[in-house]
Tab-separated table of C-alpha atoms in Angstrom:
chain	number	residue	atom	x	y	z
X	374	UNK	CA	58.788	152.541	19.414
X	375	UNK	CA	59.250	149.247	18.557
X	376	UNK	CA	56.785	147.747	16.041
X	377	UNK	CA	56.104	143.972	17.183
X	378	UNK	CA	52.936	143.534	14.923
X	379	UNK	CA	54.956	143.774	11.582
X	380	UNK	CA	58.098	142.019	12.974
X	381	UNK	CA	55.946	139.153	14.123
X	382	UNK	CA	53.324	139.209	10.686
X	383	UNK	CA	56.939	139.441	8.357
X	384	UNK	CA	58.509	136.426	10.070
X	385	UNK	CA	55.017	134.379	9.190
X	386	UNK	CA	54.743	135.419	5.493
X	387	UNK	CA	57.964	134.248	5.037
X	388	UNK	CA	56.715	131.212	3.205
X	389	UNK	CA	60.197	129.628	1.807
X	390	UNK	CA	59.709	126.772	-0.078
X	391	UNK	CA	63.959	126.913	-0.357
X	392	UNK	CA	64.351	126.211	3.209
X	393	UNK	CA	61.952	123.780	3.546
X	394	UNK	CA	63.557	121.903	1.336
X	395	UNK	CA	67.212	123.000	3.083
X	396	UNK	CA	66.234	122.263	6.193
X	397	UNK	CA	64.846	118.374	5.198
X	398	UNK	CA	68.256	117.914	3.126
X	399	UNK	CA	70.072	119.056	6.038
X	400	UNK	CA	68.786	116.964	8.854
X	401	UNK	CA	68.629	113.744	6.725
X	402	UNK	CA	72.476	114.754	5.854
X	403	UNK	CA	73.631	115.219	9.207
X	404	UNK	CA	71.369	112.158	10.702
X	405	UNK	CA	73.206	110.121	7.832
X	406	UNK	CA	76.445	111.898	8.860
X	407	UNK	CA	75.875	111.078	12.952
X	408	UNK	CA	74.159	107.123	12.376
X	409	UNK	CA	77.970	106.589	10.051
X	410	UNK	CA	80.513	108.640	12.363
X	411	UNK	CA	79.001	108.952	16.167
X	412	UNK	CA	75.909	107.459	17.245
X	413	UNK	CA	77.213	103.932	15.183
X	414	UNK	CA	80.471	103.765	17.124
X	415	UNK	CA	79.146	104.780	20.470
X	416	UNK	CA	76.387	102.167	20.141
X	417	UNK	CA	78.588	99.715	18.746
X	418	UNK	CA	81.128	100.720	21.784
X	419	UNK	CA	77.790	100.343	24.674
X	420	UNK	CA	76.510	97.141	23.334
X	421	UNK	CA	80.486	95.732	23.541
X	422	UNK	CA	80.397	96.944	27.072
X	423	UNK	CA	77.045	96.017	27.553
X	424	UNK	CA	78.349	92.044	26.364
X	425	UNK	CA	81.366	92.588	28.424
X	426	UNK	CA	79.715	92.820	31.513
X	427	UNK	CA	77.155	90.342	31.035
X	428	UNK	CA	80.426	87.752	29.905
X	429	UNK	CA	81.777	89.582	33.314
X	430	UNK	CA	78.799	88.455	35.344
X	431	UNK	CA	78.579	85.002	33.749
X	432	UNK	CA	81.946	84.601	34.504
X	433	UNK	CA	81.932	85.603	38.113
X	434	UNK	CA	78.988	83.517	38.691
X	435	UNK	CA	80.812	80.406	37.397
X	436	UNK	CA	83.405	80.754	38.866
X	437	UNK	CA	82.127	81.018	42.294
X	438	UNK	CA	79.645	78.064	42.043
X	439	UNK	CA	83.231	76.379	41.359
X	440	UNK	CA	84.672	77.715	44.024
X	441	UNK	CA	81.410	76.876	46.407
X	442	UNK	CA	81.893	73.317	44.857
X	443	UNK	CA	85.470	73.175	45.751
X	444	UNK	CA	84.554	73.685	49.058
X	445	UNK	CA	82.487	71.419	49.865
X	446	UNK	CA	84.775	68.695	48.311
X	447	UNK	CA	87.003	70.057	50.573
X	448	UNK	CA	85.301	69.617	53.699
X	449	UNK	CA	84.055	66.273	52.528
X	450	UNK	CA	87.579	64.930	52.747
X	451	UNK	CA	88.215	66.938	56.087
X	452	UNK	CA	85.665	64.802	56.940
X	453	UNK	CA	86.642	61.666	55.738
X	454	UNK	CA	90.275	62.526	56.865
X	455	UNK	CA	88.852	63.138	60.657
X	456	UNK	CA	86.797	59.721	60.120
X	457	UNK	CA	90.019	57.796	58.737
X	458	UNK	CA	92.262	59.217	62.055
X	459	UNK	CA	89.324	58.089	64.515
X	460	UNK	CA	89.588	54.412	62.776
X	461	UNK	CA	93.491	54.763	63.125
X	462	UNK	CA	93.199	55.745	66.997
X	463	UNK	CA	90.714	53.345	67.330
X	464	UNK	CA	92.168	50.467	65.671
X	465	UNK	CA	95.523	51.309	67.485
X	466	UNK	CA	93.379	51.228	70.601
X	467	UNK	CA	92.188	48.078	69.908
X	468	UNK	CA	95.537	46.508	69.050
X	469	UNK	CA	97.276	47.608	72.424
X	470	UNK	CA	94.645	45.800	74.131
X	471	UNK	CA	95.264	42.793	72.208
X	472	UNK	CA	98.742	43.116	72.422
X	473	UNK	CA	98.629	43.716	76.516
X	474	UNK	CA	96.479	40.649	77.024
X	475	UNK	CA	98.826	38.504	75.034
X	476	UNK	CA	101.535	39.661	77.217
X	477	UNK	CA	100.214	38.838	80.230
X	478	UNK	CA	98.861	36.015	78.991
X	479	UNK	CA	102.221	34.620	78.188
X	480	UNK	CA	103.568	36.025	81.096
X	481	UNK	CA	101.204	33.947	83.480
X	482	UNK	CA	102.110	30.693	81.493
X	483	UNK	CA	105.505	31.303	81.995
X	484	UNK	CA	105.560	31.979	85.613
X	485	UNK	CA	103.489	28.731	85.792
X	486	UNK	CA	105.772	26.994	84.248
X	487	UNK	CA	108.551	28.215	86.367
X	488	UNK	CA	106.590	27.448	89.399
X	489	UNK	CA	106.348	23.850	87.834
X	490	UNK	CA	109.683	23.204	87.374
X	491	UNK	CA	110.588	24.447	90.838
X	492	UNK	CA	108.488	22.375	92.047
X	493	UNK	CA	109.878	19.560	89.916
X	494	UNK	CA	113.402	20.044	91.214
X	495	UNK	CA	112.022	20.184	95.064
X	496	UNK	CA	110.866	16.923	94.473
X	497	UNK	CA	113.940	15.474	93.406
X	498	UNK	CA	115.419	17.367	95.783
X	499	UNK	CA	113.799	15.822	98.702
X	500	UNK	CA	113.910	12.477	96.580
X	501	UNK	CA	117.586	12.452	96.489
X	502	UNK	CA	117.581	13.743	100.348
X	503	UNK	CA	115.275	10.290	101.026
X	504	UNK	CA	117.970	8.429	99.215
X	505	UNK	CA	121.051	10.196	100.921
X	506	UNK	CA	119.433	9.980	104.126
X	507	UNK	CA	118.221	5.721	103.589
X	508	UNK	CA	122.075	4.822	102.824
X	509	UNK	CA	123.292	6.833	106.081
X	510	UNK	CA	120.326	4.994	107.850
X	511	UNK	CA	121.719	1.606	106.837
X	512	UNK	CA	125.250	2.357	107.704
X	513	UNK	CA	124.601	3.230	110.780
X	514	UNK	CA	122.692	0.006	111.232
X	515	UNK	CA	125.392	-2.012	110.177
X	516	UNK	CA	126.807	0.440	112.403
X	517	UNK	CA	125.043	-0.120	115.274
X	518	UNK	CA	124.995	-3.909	114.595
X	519	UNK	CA	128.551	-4.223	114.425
X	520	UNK	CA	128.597	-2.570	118.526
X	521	UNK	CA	125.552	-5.080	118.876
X	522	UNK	CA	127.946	-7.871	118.077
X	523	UNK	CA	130.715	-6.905	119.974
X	524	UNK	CA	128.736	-7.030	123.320
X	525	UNK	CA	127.957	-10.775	122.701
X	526	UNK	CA	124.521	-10.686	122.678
X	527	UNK	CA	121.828	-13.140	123.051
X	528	UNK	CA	119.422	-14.841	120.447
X	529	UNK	CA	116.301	-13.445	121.829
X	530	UNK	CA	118.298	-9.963	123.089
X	531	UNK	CA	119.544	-9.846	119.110
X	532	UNK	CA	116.248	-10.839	117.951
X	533	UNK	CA	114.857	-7.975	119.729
X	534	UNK	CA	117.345	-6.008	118.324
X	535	UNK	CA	116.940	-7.023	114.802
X	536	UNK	CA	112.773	-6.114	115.201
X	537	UNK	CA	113.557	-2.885	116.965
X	538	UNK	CA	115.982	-1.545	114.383
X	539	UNK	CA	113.861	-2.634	111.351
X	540	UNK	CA	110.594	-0.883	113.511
X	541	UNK	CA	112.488	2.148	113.453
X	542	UNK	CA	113.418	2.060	110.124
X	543	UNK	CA	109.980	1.474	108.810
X	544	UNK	CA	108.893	4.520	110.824
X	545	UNK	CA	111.757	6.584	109.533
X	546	UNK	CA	109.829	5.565	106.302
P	116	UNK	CA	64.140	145.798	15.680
P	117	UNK	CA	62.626	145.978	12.061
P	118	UNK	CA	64.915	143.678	10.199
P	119	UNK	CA	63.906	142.291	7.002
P	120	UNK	CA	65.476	138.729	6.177
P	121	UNK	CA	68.103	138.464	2.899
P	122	UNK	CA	65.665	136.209	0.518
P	123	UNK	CA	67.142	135.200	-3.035
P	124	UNK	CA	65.040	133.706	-5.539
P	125	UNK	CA	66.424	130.635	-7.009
P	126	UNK	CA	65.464	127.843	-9.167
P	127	UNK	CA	61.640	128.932	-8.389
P	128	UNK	CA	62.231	128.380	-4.906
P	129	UNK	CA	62.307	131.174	-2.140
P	130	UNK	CA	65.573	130.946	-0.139
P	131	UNK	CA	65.771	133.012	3.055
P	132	UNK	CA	69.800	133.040	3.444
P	133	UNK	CA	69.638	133.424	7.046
P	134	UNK	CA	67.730	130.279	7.657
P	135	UNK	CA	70.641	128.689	5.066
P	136	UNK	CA	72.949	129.910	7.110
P	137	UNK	CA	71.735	129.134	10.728
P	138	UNK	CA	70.943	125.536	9.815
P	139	UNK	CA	73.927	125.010	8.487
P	140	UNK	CA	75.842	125.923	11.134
P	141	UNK	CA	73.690	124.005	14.131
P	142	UNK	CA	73.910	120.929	11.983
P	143	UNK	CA	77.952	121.464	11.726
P	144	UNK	CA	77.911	122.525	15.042
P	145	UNK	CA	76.180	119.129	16.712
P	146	UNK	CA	78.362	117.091	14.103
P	147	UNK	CA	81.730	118.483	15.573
P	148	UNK	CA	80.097	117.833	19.330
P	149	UNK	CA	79.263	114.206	18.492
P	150	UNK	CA	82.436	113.653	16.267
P	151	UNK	CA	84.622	114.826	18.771
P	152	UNK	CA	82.846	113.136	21.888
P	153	UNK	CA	83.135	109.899	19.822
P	154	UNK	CA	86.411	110.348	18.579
P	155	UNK	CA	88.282	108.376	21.367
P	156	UNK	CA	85.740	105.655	22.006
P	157	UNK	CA	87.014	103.238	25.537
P	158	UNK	CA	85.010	100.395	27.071
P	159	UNK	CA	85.721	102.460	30.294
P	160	UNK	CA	83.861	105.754	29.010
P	161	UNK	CA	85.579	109.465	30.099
P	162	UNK	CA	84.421	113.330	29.613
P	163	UNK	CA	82.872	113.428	26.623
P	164	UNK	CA	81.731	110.225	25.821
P	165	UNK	CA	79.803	109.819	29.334
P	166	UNK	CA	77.515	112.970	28.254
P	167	UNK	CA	77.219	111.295	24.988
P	168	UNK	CA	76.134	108.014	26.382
P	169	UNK	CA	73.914	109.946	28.896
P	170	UNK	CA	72.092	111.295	25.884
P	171	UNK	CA	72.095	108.055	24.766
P	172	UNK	CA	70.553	106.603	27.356
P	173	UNK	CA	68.211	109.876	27.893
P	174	UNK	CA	66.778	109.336	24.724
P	175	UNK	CA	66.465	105.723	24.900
P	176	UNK	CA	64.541	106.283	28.312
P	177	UNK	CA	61.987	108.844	26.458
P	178	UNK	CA	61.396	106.033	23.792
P	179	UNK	CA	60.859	102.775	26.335
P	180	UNK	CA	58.536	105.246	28.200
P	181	UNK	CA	56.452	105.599	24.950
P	182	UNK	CA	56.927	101.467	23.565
P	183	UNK	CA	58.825	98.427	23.718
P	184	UNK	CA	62.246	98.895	22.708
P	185	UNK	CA	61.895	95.758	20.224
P	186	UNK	CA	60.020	98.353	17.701
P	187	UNK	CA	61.159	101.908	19.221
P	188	UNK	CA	65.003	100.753	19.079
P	189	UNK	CA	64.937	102.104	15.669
P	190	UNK	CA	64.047	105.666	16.327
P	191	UNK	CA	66.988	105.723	18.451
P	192	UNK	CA	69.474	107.267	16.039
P	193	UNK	CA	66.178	109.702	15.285
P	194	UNK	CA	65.747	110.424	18.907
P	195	UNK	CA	69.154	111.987	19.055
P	196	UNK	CA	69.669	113.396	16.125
P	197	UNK	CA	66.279	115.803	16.350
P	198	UNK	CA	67.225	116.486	20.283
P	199	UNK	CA	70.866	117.708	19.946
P	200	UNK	CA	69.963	119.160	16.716
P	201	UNK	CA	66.735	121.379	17.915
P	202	UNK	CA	68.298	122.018	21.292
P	203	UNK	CA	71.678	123.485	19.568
P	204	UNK	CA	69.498	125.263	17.314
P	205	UNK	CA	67.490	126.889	20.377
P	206	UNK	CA	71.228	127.880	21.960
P	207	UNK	CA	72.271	129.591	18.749
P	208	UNK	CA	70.130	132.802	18.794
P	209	UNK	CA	70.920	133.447	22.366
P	210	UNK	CA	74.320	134.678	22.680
P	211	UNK	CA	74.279	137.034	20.306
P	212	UNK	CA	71.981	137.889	17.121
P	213	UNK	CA	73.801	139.721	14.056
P	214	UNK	CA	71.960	142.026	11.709
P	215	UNK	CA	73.932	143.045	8.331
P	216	UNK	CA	72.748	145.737	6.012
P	217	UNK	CA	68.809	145.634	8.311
P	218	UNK	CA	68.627	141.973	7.290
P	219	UNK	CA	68.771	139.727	10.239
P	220	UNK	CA	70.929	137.201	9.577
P	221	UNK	CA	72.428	135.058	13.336
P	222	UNK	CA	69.202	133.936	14.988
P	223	UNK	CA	67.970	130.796	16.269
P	224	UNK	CA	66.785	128.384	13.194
P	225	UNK	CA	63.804	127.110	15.145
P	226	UNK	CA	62.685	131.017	16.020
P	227	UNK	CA	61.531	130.557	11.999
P	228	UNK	CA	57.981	128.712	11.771
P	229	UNK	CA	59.377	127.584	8.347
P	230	UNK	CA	62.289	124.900	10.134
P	231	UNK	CA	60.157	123.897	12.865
P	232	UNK	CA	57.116	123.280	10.547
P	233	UNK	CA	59.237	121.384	8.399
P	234	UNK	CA	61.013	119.307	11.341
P	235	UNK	CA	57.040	118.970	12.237
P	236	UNK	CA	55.925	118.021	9.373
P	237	UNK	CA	59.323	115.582	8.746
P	238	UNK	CA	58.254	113.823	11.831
P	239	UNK	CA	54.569	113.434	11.792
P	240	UNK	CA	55.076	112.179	7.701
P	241	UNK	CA	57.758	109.651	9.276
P	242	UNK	CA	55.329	108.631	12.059
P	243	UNK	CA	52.959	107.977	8.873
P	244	UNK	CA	55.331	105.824	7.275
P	245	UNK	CA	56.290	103.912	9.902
P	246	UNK	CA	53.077	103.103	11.259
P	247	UNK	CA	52.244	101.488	7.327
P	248	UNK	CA	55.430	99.563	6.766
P	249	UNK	CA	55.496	97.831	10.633
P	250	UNK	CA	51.793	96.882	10.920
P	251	UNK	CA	50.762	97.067	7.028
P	252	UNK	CA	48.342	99.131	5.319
P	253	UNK	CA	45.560	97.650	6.431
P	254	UNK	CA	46.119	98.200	10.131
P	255	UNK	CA	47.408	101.559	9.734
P	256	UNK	CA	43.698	102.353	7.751
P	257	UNK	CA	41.872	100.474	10.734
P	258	UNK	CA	43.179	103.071	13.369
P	259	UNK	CA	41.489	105.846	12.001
P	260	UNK	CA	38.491	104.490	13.395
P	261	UNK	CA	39.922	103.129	16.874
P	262	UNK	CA	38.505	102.713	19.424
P	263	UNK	CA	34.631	104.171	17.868
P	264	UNK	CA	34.159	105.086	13.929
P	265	UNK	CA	32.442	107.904	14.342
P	266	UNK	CA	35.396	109.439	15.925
P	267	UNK	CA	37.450	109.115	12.310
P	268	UNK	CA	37.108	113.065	11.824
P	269	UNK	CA	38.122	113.534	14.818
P	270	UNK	CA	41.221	111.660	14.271
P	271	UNK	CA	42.003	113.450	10.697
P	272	UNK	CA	41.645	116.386	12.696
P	273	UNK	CA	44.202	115.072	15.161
P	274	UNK	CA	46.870	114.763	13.003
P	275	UNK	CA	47.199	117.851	11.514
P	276	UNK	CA	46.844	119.472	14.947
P	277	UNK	CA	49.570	117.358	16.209
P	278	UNK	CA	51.806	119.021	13.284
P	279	UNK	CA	50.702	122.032	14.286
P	280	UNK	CA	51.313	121.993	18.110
P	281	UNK	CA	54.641	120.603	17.589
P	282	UNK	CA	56.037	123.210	15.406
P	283	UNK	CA	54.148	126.311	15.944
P	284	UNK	CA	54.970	125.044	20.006
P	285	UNK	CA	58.945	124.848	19.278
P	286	UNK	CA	58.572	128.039	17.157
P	287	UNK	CA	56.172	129.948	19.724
P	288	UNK	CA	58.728	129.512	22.519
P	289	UNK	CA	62.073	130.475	21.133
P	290	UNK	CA	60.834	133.368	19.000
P	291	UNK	CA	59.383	135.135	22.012
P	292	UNK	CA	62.694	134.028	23.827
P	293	UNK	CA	64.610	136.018	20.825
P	294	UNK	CA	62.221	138.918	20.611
P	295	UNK	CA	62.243	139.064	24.693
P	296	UNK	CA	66.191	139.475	24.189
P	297	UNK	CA	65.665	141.437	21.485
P	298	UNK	CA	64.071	144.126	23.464
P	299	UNK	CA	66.123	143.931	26.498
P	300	UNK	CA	69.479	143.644	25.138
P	301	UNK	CA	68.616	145.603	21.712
P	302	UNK	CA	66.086	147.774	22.509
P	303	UNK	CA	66.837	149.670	26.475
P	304	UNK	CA	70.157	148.669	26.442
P	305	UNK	CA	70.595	151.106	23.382
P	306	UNK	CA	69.170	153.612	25.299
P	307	UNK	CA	72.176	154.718	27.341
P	308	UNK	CA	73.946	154.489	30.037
P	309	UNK	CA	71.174	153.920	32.390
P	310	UNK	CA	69.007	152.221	29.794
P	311	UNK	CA	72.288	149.630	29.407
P	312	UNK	CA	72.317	148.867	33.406
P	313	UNK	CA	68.219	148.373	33.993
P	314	UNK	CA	68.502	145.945	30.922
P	315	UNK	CA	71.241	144.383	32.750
P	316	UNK	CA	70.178	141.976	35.227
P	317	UNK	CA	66.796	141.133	33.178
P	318	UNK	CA	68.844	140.075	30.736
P	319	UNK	CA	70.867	138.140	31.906
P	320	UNK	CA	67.662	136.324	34.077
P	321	UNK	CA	65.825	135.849	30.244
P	322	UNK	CA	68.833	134.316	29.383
P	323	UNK	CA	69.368	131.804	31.712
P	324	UNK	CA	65.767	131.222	31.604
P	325	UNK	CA	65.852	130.600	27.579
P	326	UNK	CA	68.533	128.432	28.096
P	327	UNK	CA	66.135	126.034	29.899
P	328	UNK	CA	63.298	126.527	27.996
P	329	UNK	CA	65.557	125.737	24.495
P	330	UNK	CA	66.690	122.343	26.907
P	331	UNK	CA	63.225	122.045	27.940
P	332	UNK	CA	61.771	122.377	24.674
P	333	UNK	CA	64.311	120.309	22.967
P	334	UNK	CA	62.902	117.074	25.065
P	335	UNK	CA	59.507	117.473	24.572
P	336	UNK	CA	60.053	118.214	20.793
P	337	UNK	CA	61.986	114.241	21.200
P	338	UNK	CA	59.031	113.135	23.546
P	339	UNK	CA	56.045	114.046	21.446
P	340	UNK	CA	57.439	113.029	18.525
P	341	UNK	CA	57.911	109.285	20.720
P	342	UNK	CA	54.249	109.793	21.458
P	343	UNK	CA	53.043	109.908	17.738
P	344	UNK	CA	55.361	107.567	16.703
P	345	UNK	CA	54.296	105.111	19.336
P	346	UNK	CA	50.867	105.880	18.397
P	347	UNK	CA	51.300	104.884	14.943
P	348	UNK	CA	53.323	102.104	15.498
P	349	UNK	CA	52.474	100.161	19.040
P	350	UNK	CA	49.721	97.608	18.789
P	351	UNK	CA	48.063	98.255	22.237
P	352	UNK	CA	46.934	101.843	21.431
């Protein structure tokens, strides 16, 4: 049979005033030991990774309110690129129509000013045809005066003559 | 069963050289651990060093449950220390126990109300000292007779039952474990044949069931002694 009551009662009256003391100098040696060789490091090791990822973070962070920055720099000159190629077109624009009213503009002057000188040259056309036609007139009056003659007219038959011819050469006037 | 212990006088001071023994070997034995789970130390942590840093952390979670971590930050290194070192020393008496010459000599240190007394008594005295050197003297008088003054006996009374509970708890628990295992494994297993396969699966049940209750007992060993720390040292108690 086994005999708990004086296993249990020897264990207690073990008062050890040696292994109090043992057991004190023990656990401040090895908490001594630990803080120098384990827990130090390891701490020392977490709060470096703990800094690293915070750095990590901080980093990230800047670098995409740069990025967000860059962006909208870029789209402001996509924008003002857009804006510049609308002023080209439209200035372009602008200039054609300037340039195609100019045209015709000198275009109509010049075709007036043809017409004008064609006209011009009719005139002396028909000027010189007046003159040509005056100096034909009068030969054949001299012409016709000379067959006058030779018939042996009379004064009033030649004066009639005379009136008749210079009639008709008023009206061919 | 009966098993005396192998005590030598010396110097005027009773040494039980079992107790010697035992804490000597669950201090070197949670040394190696942490020496050799710190040995390779890597910003990106592997095998050993994650459970270390989970310990780390588990302990550091037991103190910010208790106070801020501004003051409780420097029971960390505490913290770990007492729970690797009492929950080692509840694993040591379970494998096996070794008597010599009918003195018992492989147990568990904390199966010995002498250790856990003195780890009590360690703590509760550091609690003590704490609470005078990070709110003074004065303050540390004044809480004795918090929140009413007539309750100041009450609050003597309350310390040395909180030395008492937390080392006559810790001892309570992994003695019976031992003395359960004692019987089983010891006691009908050395009965025979028969006696060795009925002890069988009991045994090896206990077992696995002291193995939680040393984990178990480990953490609340660390938590209460965050409780009377924090009690001692916190303003807003």
């Amino acid at each position: 049979m086994f005999t708990l009551d004086a296993f249990i009662l020897g264990a207690v009256a073990d008062f050890n005033g040696g292994d109090i003391l043992f057991q004190l100098a023990m656990f401040a040696i090895l908490m001594f030991l630990l803080k120098k060789y384990a827990w130090g490091p390891l701490m020392g090791i977490m709060k470096q990774r703990e800094d690293h990822i915070a750095g990590e973070i901080e980093a990230a962070e800047k670098s995409r309110a740069e990025a967000k920055q860059r962006l909208e720099e870029q789209r402001q000159l996509l924008k003002e690129a857009r804006q510049d190629a609308q002023n080209l077109i439209e200035s372009a624009r602008k200039q054609g129509e300037l340039q195609r009213e100019e045209i015709i503009t000198a275009a109509r002057a010049e075709s007036d000013r043809m017409k004008q000188s064609a006209l011009r040259e009719i005139e002396t056309e028909k000027d010189q045809a007046v003159a040509a036609l005056r100096e034909q007139v009068a030969s054949l009056s001299v012409l016709i005066a000379s067959k006058v003659i030779e018939k042996e007219l009379t004064l009033e038959e030649q004066q009639q003559l005379i009136n008749e011819t210079i009639a008709k050469a008023g009206d061919l006037r | 069963m009966d098993h005396g212990a192998p005590l030598v006088d010396f110097m005027g001071l009773t040494f039980n050289l079992s107790n010697v023994l035992m804490v000597t070997v669950a201090s070197a034995i949670v040394f190696i651990i942490a020496l050799i789970s710190t040995r390779t130390l890597a910003m990106k942590p592997t095998g050993m060093q994650n459970f270390m840093e989970w310990i780390m952390d588990f302990v550091r979670n037991i103190i910010k449950s208790n106070m801020d971590w501004k003051t409780g930050g420097s029971f960390h290194i505490l913290g770990i220390t007492l729970l690797m070192y009492v929950a080692i020393s509840n694993f040591l008496g379970l494998p096996f126990a070794i008597v010599y010459d009918h003195e018992l000599w492989w147990k568990s240190p904390t199966a010995d109300p002498v250790i856990t007394m003195t780890l009590a008594v360690m703590v509760v005295v550091l609690t003590h000292y704490y609470g005078i050197r990070m709110k003074g003297f004065k303050e540390y008088g004044k809480d004795f007779f918090r929140p009413m003054g007539f309750l100041f006996p009450l609050k003597i009374i309350e310390e040395f039952a909180n030395t008492l509970t937390l080392g006559l708890r810790l001892y309570g628990n992994i003695y019976a474990g031992e003395i359960l295992l004692a019987l089983l494994a010891g006691g009908l297993a050395a009965t025979g044949a028969f006696g060795w396969l009925a002890a069988a699966i009991p045994t090896l049940a206990w077992l696995a069931f002291s193995v939680f209750i040393g984990g178990i007992q480990a953490f609340i060993f660390v938590m209460l002694t965050m409780v009377y720390m924090s009690h001692k040292v916190s303003h807003d108690h």
